[in-house]
């Protein structure tokens, strides 16, 4: 479920709370802490899809996800 984030976003939608950059950064950060780089990139793409602009926290979280997964070349590509 990509860090369980889809459930939380659904709950927010149900409560009519619009996710913002902090919401997405939290999700990307959670994926990053677990080394789930695929999910981190997915949520990076999703935040742009909903017309939010990634910030330095978003970017660093994706880099961190690759680093924690041992994918150093991919991490460097994001730098």
XYZ file of C-alpha atoms in Angstrom:
79
model
C 0.000 0.000 0.000
C 2.956 2.276 -0.499
C 3.624 2.973 3.170
C -0.091 2.832 4.033
C -0.437 6.381 2.736
C -3.359 5.674 0.441
C -5.548 4.910 3.462
C -4.688 8.212 5.103
C -5.303 10.186 1.945
C -8.692 8.482 1.588
C -9.548 9.417 5.171
C -8.564 13.006 4.468
C -10.756 13.064 1.357
C -13.678 11.659 3.331
C -13.189 14.381 5.943
C -12.883 16.948 3.143
C -9.377 17.900 4.151
C -7.135 18.701 1.199
C -3.646 17.210 1.412
C -0.871 19.779 1.131
C 2.907 19.709 0.721
C 3.338 18.796 4.402
C 1.064 15.785 3.917
C 3.034 14.548 0.946
C 6.394 15.288 2.584
C 5.325 13.217 5.576
C 4.400 10.313 3.320
C 7.591 10.576 1.261
C 9.619 10.846 4.470
C 8.004 7.696 5.872
C 8.834 5.843 2.675
C 12.358 7.205 2.864
C 12.888 6.028 6.425
C 11.967 2.493 5.384
C 14.120 2.602 2.254
C 11.076 2.204 0.009
C 12.408 4.296 -2.854
C 9.765 3.079 -5.299
C 7.011 4.401 -3.048
C 8.911 7.637 -2.380
C 9.164 8.326 -6.113
C 5.498 7.385 -6.568
C 4.406 9.965 -3.963
C 6.832 12.562 -5.404
C 5.063 12.102 -8.744
C 1.637 12.178 -7.094
C 2.293 15.486 -5.357
C 3.160 17.018 -8.720
C 0.069 15.399 -10.249
C -2.125 17.293 -7.759
C -0.289 20.493 -8.733
C 1.870 20.883 -5.651
C 5.504 21.884 -5.950
C 8.117 19.638 -4.346
C 10.364 21.447 -1.895
C 13.747 20.698 -0.351
C 12.133 18.324 2.174
C 10.440 16.349 -0.622
C 13.672 16.160 -2.555
C 15.838 15.141 0.401
C 13.348 12.463 1.421
C 13.526 10.830 -2.002
C 17.332 10.939 -1.948
C 17.257 9.444 1.548
C 15.002 6.597 0.381
C 17.530 5.580 -2.260
C 20.436 5.883 0.166
C 18.705 3.718 2.784
C 17.926 1.111 0.143
C 21.610 1.012 -0.775
C 20.917 2.479 -4.203
C 23.646 5.086 -4.097
C 23.833 5.691 -7.849
C 20.126 6.498 -7.932
C 20.532 8.764 -4.904
C 23.322 10.633 -6.659
C 21.128 11.061 -9.760
C 18.609 12.947 -7.578
C 21.299 15.318 -6.238
